[in-house]
């Protein structure tokens, strides 16, 4: 007969939070940026069918990172919530604030009562009549709501990429400008991202994870060597500028009359990214070498950003346990 | 009462998080059946005591015609409805709208009990939008037509008491590349119509006009002309159908649906067209 060990509430909450954070950090980042005529969402996702960014209602968009089956469930619930509310009252009575509250309560309750917290992080954004009325809510696994201004980066190397966005983002940028910023940052995340754990946790531990993360990213770029080569090889392959086909981009356009959500793909997206400078103009060119030589390149700023991730250290040994995580999983099979 | 996600301490009710179909109507039937039109408890045994026609406003004539060669870039369908709602012999409303966009590539017009019909249309629009958001793709035109049939069938108990709703559904079939028209009966029966169709109290007169005026390969402008003439004839002989009101500047609602989507014909365009038709008929004499 085994007696259950006493676990202090602090430890229990911390364990759950660590568990959720780990799951979320494994995925690719999603960037949400306000621009002069709306709100833009961007992420790396080569699937055309399994979305991380989607429409909830006329003026409300949704973006998520983490486990696909979990956030898909929340997305469907959000669409039902919004449609039912709009049907029983009026379309104008559906607000991002109301939805964010419902999500927060749901996430909070699951975090406390269920055996496993939801490994997701969400953004609920509503485009207003003017940019001052735009609302961006960020919801974390434990039900915390943050009312963000201007931009959000979540998932993957969120802190590091968030800092990059913070430096470059300013109010009233154009759509082309924010998309180039987003893609530059995401590209840096793809290349530089895996290097970060390498610096923090040592080459041995981070090798496999870095290799995996970028293999999926480089995809058809022929990164066959990356899997074996570990951090260095993978980093180099991942530093290539992102292609349009790898991106999932959508906007909430202020000027559209009713349903403001629109996906940007193919030629339209390529045109917006190519407008003016090269697509990767916003990604500091110094980044490529950084990615190539993790140890040396990670010195200076990126290294500093790794420090807060010290808690990520214990993750490394566990990585092999979850080999099914090439990315955050717009792959239904891996949802369990 | 879990309406609109309230109750249960603000969190999303379990029904919202349960995996289910992409149909909003099915979700409502599960979660809040009292919100479905036609599902409400009705007073039995009182039929005959009140005349339903005098109880609630009724909407009247809707016409639709296809135009262009199938598969050609300029093919599609045009739908038009008059603006009058009647309650018995009284005009209840003179600028009611009875033609609505169902989604980007289809239109729905309503005849019958106005209150229920408008609610059915609102739910139908939401049904299509909901499916699109959940599934990330559009329903086929046949799929949309069948969904509408199911919803009309749900209204059968009320229809038996005289509160019937009879829609006309038309849309552009993206797979086949042509405009198509579907009519319904109160039991939800769905019938595809060839070339043109009309429903409502003035439909007999409108149909006569359509038979004479419609021909294959019409242009979009000609098709708009045909439906306005047909409505003109319906209003001429049916007291429940309103003609163009030049005094108040109230004109029929006319919409075209093509590969470019739903487009409502602007008022000033219709005003010119109506003036042209009135002038022609004046020339021809009082027979109109």
mmCIF file of N, CA and C in Angstrom, chain A residues 51 54-58 72-91 99 101-103 105-106 109-110 113-114 258-259, chain B residues 2-6 9-12 15-22 24 27-28 31-32 35-37 40 119-120 122-123 126 129-130 132-136:
data_model
loop_
_atom_site.group_PDB
_atom_site.id
_atom_site.type_symbol
_atom_site.label_atom_id
_atom_site.label_comp_id
_atom_site.label_asym_id
_atom_site.label_seq_id
_atom_site.Cartn_x
_atom_site.Cartn_y
_atom_site.Cartn_z
ATOM 1 N N UNK A 51 -4.930 25.230 -39.064
ATOM 2 C CA UNK A 51 -4.548 26.619 -38.807
ATOM 3 C C UNK A 51 -4.242 26.889 -37.349
ATOM 4 N N UNK A 54 -7.134 32.017 -36.764
ATOM 5 C CA UNK A 54 -8.433 31.890 -37.413
ATOM 6 C C UNK A 54 -9.408 32.968 -36.979
ATOM 7 N N UNK A 55 -10.544 32.924 -37.664
ATOM 8 C CA UNK A 55 -11.589 33.925 -37.456
ATOM 9 C C UNK A 55 -12.529 33.428 -36.371
ATOM 10 N N UNK A 56 -12.885 34.324 -35.471
ATOM 11 C CA UNK A 56 -13.906 33.984 -34.477
ATOM 12 C C UNK A 56 -15.223 34.667 -34.857
ATOM 13 N N UNK A 57 -15.143 35.947 -35.150
ATOM 14 C CA UNK A 57 -16.362 36.702 -35.457
ATOM 15 C C UNK A 57 -15.986 37.889 -36.330
ATOM 16 N N UNK A 58 -16.986 38.723 -36.593
ATOM 17 C CA UNK A 58 -16.795 39.837 -37.523
ATOM 18 C C UNK A 58 -15.471 40.579 -37.335
ATOM 19 N N UNK A 72 -7.550 23.893 -30.711
ATOM 20 C CA UNK A 72 -8.625 23.763 -31.691
ATOM 21 C C UNK A 72 -9.974 23.644 -30.979
ATOM 22 N N UNK A 73 -9.968 22.885 -29.899
ATOM 23 C CA UNK A 73 -11.176 22.736 -29.092
ATOM 24 C C UNK A 73 -11.634 24.091 -28.539
ATOM 25 N N UNK A 74 -10.673 24.874 -28.069
ATOM 26 C CA UNK A 74 -10.999 26.203 -27.535
ATOM 27 C C UNK A 74 -11.475 27.132 -28.648
ATOM 28 N N UNK A 75 -10.886 26.997 -29.829
ATOM 29 C CA UNK A 75 -11.290 27.841 -30.952
ATOM 30 C C UNK A 75 -12.744 27.564 -31.322
ATOM 31 N N UNK A 76 -13.081 26.278 -31.442
ATOM 32 C CA UNK A 76 -14.454 25.922 -31.799
ATOM 33 C C UNK A 76 -15.416 26.438 -30.728
ATOM 34 N N UNK A 77 -15.025 26.285 -29.470
ATOM 35 C CA UNK A 77 -15.874 26.789 -28.384
ATOM 36 C C UNK A 77 -16.047 28.301 -28.506
ATOM 37 N N UNK A 78 -14.991 28.988 -28.901
ATOM 38 C CA UNK A 78 -15.064 30.438 -29.061
ATOM 39 C C UNK A 78 -15.995 30.840 -30.188
ATOM 40 N N UNK A 79 -15.931 30.088 -31.299
ATOM 41 C CA UNK A 79 -16.827 30.380 -32.430
ATOM 42 C C UNK A 79 -18.276 30.149 -31.999
ATOM 43 N N UNK A 80 -18.509 29.068 -31.269
ATOM 44 C CA UNK A 80 -19.866 28.788 -30.788
ATOM 45 C C UNK A 80 -20.333 29.877 -29.834
ATOM 46 N N UNK A 81 -19.452 30.258 -28.925
ATOM 47 C CA UNK A 81 -19.784 31.321 -27.967
ATOM 48 C C UNK A 81 -20.187 32.587 -28.718
ATOM 49 N N UNK A 82 -19.359 32.982 -29.685
ATOM 50 C CA UNK A 82 -19.590 34.237 -30.402
ATOM 51 C C UNK A 82 -20.858 34.152 -31.250
ATOM 52 N N UNK A 83 -21.036 33.050 -31.965
ATOM 53 C CA UNK A 83 -22.205 32.934 -32.832
ATOM 54 C C UNK A 83 -23.494 32.875 -32.021
ATOM 55 N N UNK A 84 -23.444 32.164 -30.904
ATOM 56 C CA UNK A 84 -24.650 32.083 -30.067
ATOM 57 C C UNK A 84 -24.985 33.443 -29.465
ATOM 58 N N UNK A 85 -23.954 34.135 -29.026
ATOM 59 C CA UNK A 85 -24.171 35.444 -28.426
ATOM 60 C C UNK A 85 -24.717 36.428 -29.468
ATOM 61 N N UNK A 86 -24.129 36.400 -30.646
ATOM 62 C CA UNK A 86 -24.585 37.288 -31.716
ATOM 63 C C UNK A 86 -25.994 36.971 -32.154
ATOM 64 N N UNK A 87 -26.350 35.683 -32.091
ATOM 65 C CA UNK A 87 -27.699 35.271 -32.497
ATOM 66 C C UNK A 87 -28.720 35.663 -31.434
ATOM 67 N N UNK A 88 -28.363 35.523 -30.152
ATOM 68 C CA UNK A 88 -29.362 35.857 -29.134
ATOM 69 C C UNK A 88 -29.447 37.356 -28.883
ATOM 70 N N UNK A 89 -28.361 38.094 -29.045
ATOM 71 C CA UNK A 89 -28.438 39.547 -28.891
ATOM 72 C C UNK A 89 -28.282 40.201 -30.256
ATOM 73 N N UNK A 90 -27.111 40.750 -30.502
ATOM 74 C CA UNK A 90 -26.874 41.369 -31.803
ATOM 75 C C UNK A 90 -25.397 41.182 -32.136
ATOM 76 N N UNK A 91 -25.090 41.287 -33.424
ATOM 77 C CA UNK A 91 -23.702 41.071 -33.825
ATOM 78 C C UNK A 91 -22.755 42.043 -33.123
ATOM 79 N N UNK A 99 -15.177 37.343 -24.702
ATOM 80 C CA UNK A 99 -14.607 36.048 -25.092
ATOM 81 C C UNK A 99 -13.342 35.752 -24.292
ATOM 82 N N UNK A 101 -12.634 36.769 -21.348
ATOM 83 C CA UNK A 101 -13.032 36.393 -19.992
ATOM 84 C C UNK A 101 -13.473 34.939 -19.930
ATOM 85 N N UNK A 102 -14.272 34.533 -20.920
ATOM 86 C CA UNK A 102 -14.748 33.148 -20.928
ATOM 87 C C UNK A 102 -13.577 32.184 -21.070
ATOM 88 N N UNK A 103 -12.631 32.526 -21.947
ATOM 89 C CA UNK A 103 -11.442 31.685 -22.102
ATOM 90 C C UNK A 103 -10.635 31.643 -20.797
ATOM 91 N N UNK A 105 -11.608 32.060 -17.711
ATOM 92 C CA UNK A 105 -12.265 31.230 -16.705
ATOM 93 C C UNK A 105 -12.059 29.758 -17.019
ATOM 94 N N UNK A 106 -12.172 29.424 -18.306
ATOM 95 C CA UNK A 106 -12.039 28.026 -18.708
ATOM 96 C C UNK A 106 -10.617 27.529 -18.458
ATOM 97 N N UNK A 109 -9.929 27.265 -14.674
ATOM 98 C CA UNK A 109 -10.573 26.118 -14.034
ATOM 99 C C UNK A 109 -9.838 24.829 -14.378
ATOM 100 N N UNK A 110 -9.477 24.684 -15.634
ATOM 101 C CA UNK A 110 -8.762 23.468 -16.031
ATOM 102 C C UNK A 110 -7.413 23.389 -15.318
ATOM 103 N N UNK A 113 -8.287 22.318 -11.616
ATOM 104 C CA UNK A 113 -9.051 21.115 -11.294
ATOM 105 C C UNK A 113 -8.686 19.877 -12.102
ATOM 106 N N UNK A 114 -8.230 20.052 -13.317
ATOM 107 C CA UNK A 114 -7.977 18.864 -14.134
ATOM 108 C C UNK A 114 -6.609 18.268 -13.800
ATOM 109 N N UNK A 258 -17.973 44.048 -42.812
ATOM 110 C CA UNK A 258 -18.545 43.200 -41.764
ATOM 111 C C UNK A 258 -17.481 42.234 -41.254
ATOM 112 N N UNK A 259 -17.301 41.129 -41.978
ATOM 113 C CA UNK A 259 -16.284 40.185 -41.537
ATOM 114 C C UNK A 259 -14.919 40.698 -41.955
ATOM 115 N N UNK B 2 -28.292 28.454 -20.042
ATOM 116 C CA UNK B 2 -26.884 28.708 -20.334
ATOM 117 C C UNK B 2 -26.719 29.640 -21.515
ATOM 118 N N UNK B 3 -27.718 30.418 -21.814
ATOM 119 C CA UNK B 3 -27.646 31.213 -23.036
ATOM 120 C C UNK B 3 -26.405 32.099 -23.078
ATOM 121 N N UNK B 4 -25.829 32.143 -24.254
ATOM 122 C CA UNK B 4 -24.702 33.038 -24.536
ATOM 123 C C UNK B 4 -23.550 32.866 -23.558
ATOM 124 N N UNK B 5 -23.347 31.651 -23.121
ATOM 125 C CA UNK B 5 -22.162 31.371 -22.335
ATOM 126 C C UNK B 5 -22.201 31.914 -20.912
ATOM 127 N N UNK B 6 -23.371 32.297 -20.471
ATOM 128 C CA UNK B 6 -23.445 32.802 -19.110
ATOM 129 C C UNK B 6 -23.704 31.654 -18.155
ATOM 130 N N UNK B 9 -20.258 30.120 -13.707
ATOM 131 C CA UNK B 9 -19.170 31.000 -13.260
ATOM 132 C C UNK B 9 -18.331 31.572 -14.389
ATOM 133 N N UNK B 10 -18.963 31.912 -15.494
ATOM 134 C CA UNK B 10 -18.270 32.646 -16.539
ATOM 135 C C UNK B 10 -17.442 31.815 -17.484
ATOM 136 N N UNK B 11 -17.181 30.549 -17.129
ATOM 137 C CA UNK B 11 -16.380 29.733 -18.052
ATOM 138 C C UNK B 11 -17.273 29.222 -19.179
ATOM 139 N N UNK B 12 -16.648 28.760 -20.224
ATOM 140 C CA UNK B 12 -17.409 28.245 -21.361
ATOM 141 C C UNK B 12 -18.128 26.972 -20.945
ATOM 142 N N UNK B 15 -20.905 22.143 -23.122
ATOM 143 C CA UNK B 15 -21.438 21.884 -24.468
ATOM 144 C C UNK B 15 -20.604 22.580 -25.536
ATOM 145 N N UNK B 16 -20.004 23.716 -25.183
ATOM 146 C CA UNK B 16 -19.199 24.471 -26.150
ATOM 147 C C UNK B 16 -17.920 23.721 -26.467
ATOM 148 N N UNK B 17 -17.398 23.017 -25.475
ATOM 149 C CA UNK B 17 -16.103 22.366 -25.629
ATOM 150 C C UNK B 17 -16.225 20.930 -26.115
ATOM 151 N N UNK B 18 -17.459 20.451 -26.211
ATOM 152 C CA UNK B 18 -17.675 19.074 -26.647
ATOM 153 C C UNK B 18 -17.467 18.989 -28.157
ATOM 154 N N UNK B 19 -16.713 18.005 -28.606
ATOM 155 C CA UNK B 19 -16.574 17.862 -30.054
ATOM 156 C C UNK B 19 -17.935 17.572 -30.679
ATOM 157 N N UNK B 20 -18.213 18.185 -31.787
ATOM 158 C CA UNK B 20 -19.515 17.969 -32.406
ATOM 159 C C UNK B 20 -19.476 18.344 -33.864
ATOM 160 N N UNK B 21 -20.636 18.540 -34.437
ATOM 161 C CA UNK B 21 -20.690 18.843 -35.861
ATOM 162 C C UNK B 21 -20.377 20.315 -36.110
ATOM 163 N N UNK B 22 -20.198 20.650 -37.361
ATOM 164 C CA UNK B 22 -19.903 22.030 -37.734
ATOM 165 C C UNK B 22 -21.179 22.810 -37.980
ATOM 166 N N UNK B 24 -24.330 24.955 -36.782
ATOM 167 C CA UNK B 24 -24.791 25.778 -35.674
ATOM 168 C C UNK B 24 -26.201 25.371 -35.259
ATOM 169 N N UNK B 27 -25.995 22.448 -33.065
ATOM 170 C CA UNK B 27 -25.500 22.885 -31.765
ATOM 171 C C UNK B 27 -26.635 23.514 -30.950
ATOM 172 N N UNK B 28 -27.424 24.370 -31.603
ATOM 173 C CA UNK B 28 -28.553 25.004 -30.911
ATOM 174 C C UNK B 28 -29.560 23.956 -30.455
ATOM 175 N N UNK B 31 -28.092 22.464 -27.378
ATOM 176 C CA UNK B 31 -27.744 23.317 -26.245
ATOM 177 C C UNK B 31 -28.874 24.257 -25.836
ATOM 178 N N UNK B 32 -29.574 24.817 -26.816
ATOM 179 C CA UNK B 32 -30.633 25.784 -26.503
ATOM 180 C C UNK B 32 -31.773 25.647 -27.507
ATOM 181 N N UNK B 35 -34.349 28.223 -28.775
ATOM 182 C CA UNK B 35 -33.997 29.365 -29.624
ATOM 183 C C UNK B 35 -34.216 29.083 -31.102
ATOM 184 N N UNK B 36 -34.535 27.841 -31.441
ATOM 185 C CA UNK B 36 -34.746 27.522 -32.857
ATOM 186 C C UNK B 36 -36.134 27.974 -33.296
ATOM 187 N N UNK B 37 -36.212 28.601 -34.462
ATOM 188 C CA UNK B 37 -37.543 28.945 -34.947
ATOM 189 C C UNK B 37 -38.303 27.647 -35.218
ATOM 190 N N UNK B 40 -40.816 26.314 -30.897
ATOM 191 C CA UNK B 40 -41.494 26.861 -29.725
ATOM 192 C C UNK B 40 -42.823 26.161 -29.507
ATOM 193 N N UNK B 119 -36.302 35.331 -39.192
ATOM 194 C CA UNK B 119 -35.512 34.595 -38.216
ATOM 195 C C UNK B 119 -34.837 33.377 -38.864
ATOM 196 N N UNK B 120 -35.577 32.715 -39.751
ATOM 197 C CA UNK B 120 -34.997 31.563 -40.457
ATOM 198 C C UNK B 120 -33.802 32.015 -41.293
ATOM 199 N N UNK B 122 -31.869 34.616 -40.770
ATOM 200 C CA UNK B 122 -30.775 34.986 -39.872
ATOM 201 C C UNK B 122 -30.027 33.731 -39.414
ATOM 202 N N UNK B 123 -30.802 32.710 -39.094
ATOM 203 C CA UNK B 123 -30.190 31.462 -38.651
ATOM 204 C C UNK B 123 -29.462 30.771 -39.805
ATOM 205 N N UNK B 126 -26.190 32.435 -40.433
ATOM 206 C CA UNK B 126 -25.265 32.063 -39.374
ATOM 207 C C UNK B 126 -24.785 30.623 -39.561
ATOM 208 N N UNK B 129 -22.092 30.648 -42.168
ATOM 209 C CA UNK B 129 -20.886 31.305 -41.669
ATOM 210 C C UNK B 129 -20.192 30.420 -40.633
ATOM 211 N N UNK B 130 -21.001 29.804 -39.774
ATOM 212 C CA UNK B 130 -20.473 28.944 -38.725
ATOM 213 C C UNK B 130 -19.707 27.769 -39.333
ATOM 214 N N UNK B 132 -18.369 27.642 -42.237
ATOM 215 C CA UNK B 132 -17.172 28.172 -42.889
ATOM 216 C C UNK B 132 -16.054 28.412 -41.876
ATOM 217 N N UNK B 133 -16.413 28.936 -40.713
ATOM 218 C CA UNK B 133 -15.405 29.234 -39.702
ATOM 219 C C UNK B 133 -14.855 27.966 -39.071
ATOM 220 N N UNK B 134 -15.743 27.014 -38.788
ATOM 221 C CA UNK B 134 -15.291 25.790 -38.121
ATOM 222 C C UNK B 134 -14.482 24.922 -39.087
ATOM 223 N N UNK B 135 -14.985 24.761 -40.298
ATOM 224 C CA UNK B 135 -14.355 23.841 -41.238
ATOM 225 C C UNK B 135 -13.274 24.497 -42.084
ATOM 226 N N UNK B 136 -13.308 25.801 -42.179
ATOM 227 C CA UNK B 136 -12.322 26.495 -42.993
ATOM 228 C C UNK B 136 -12.583 26.376 -44.481
#
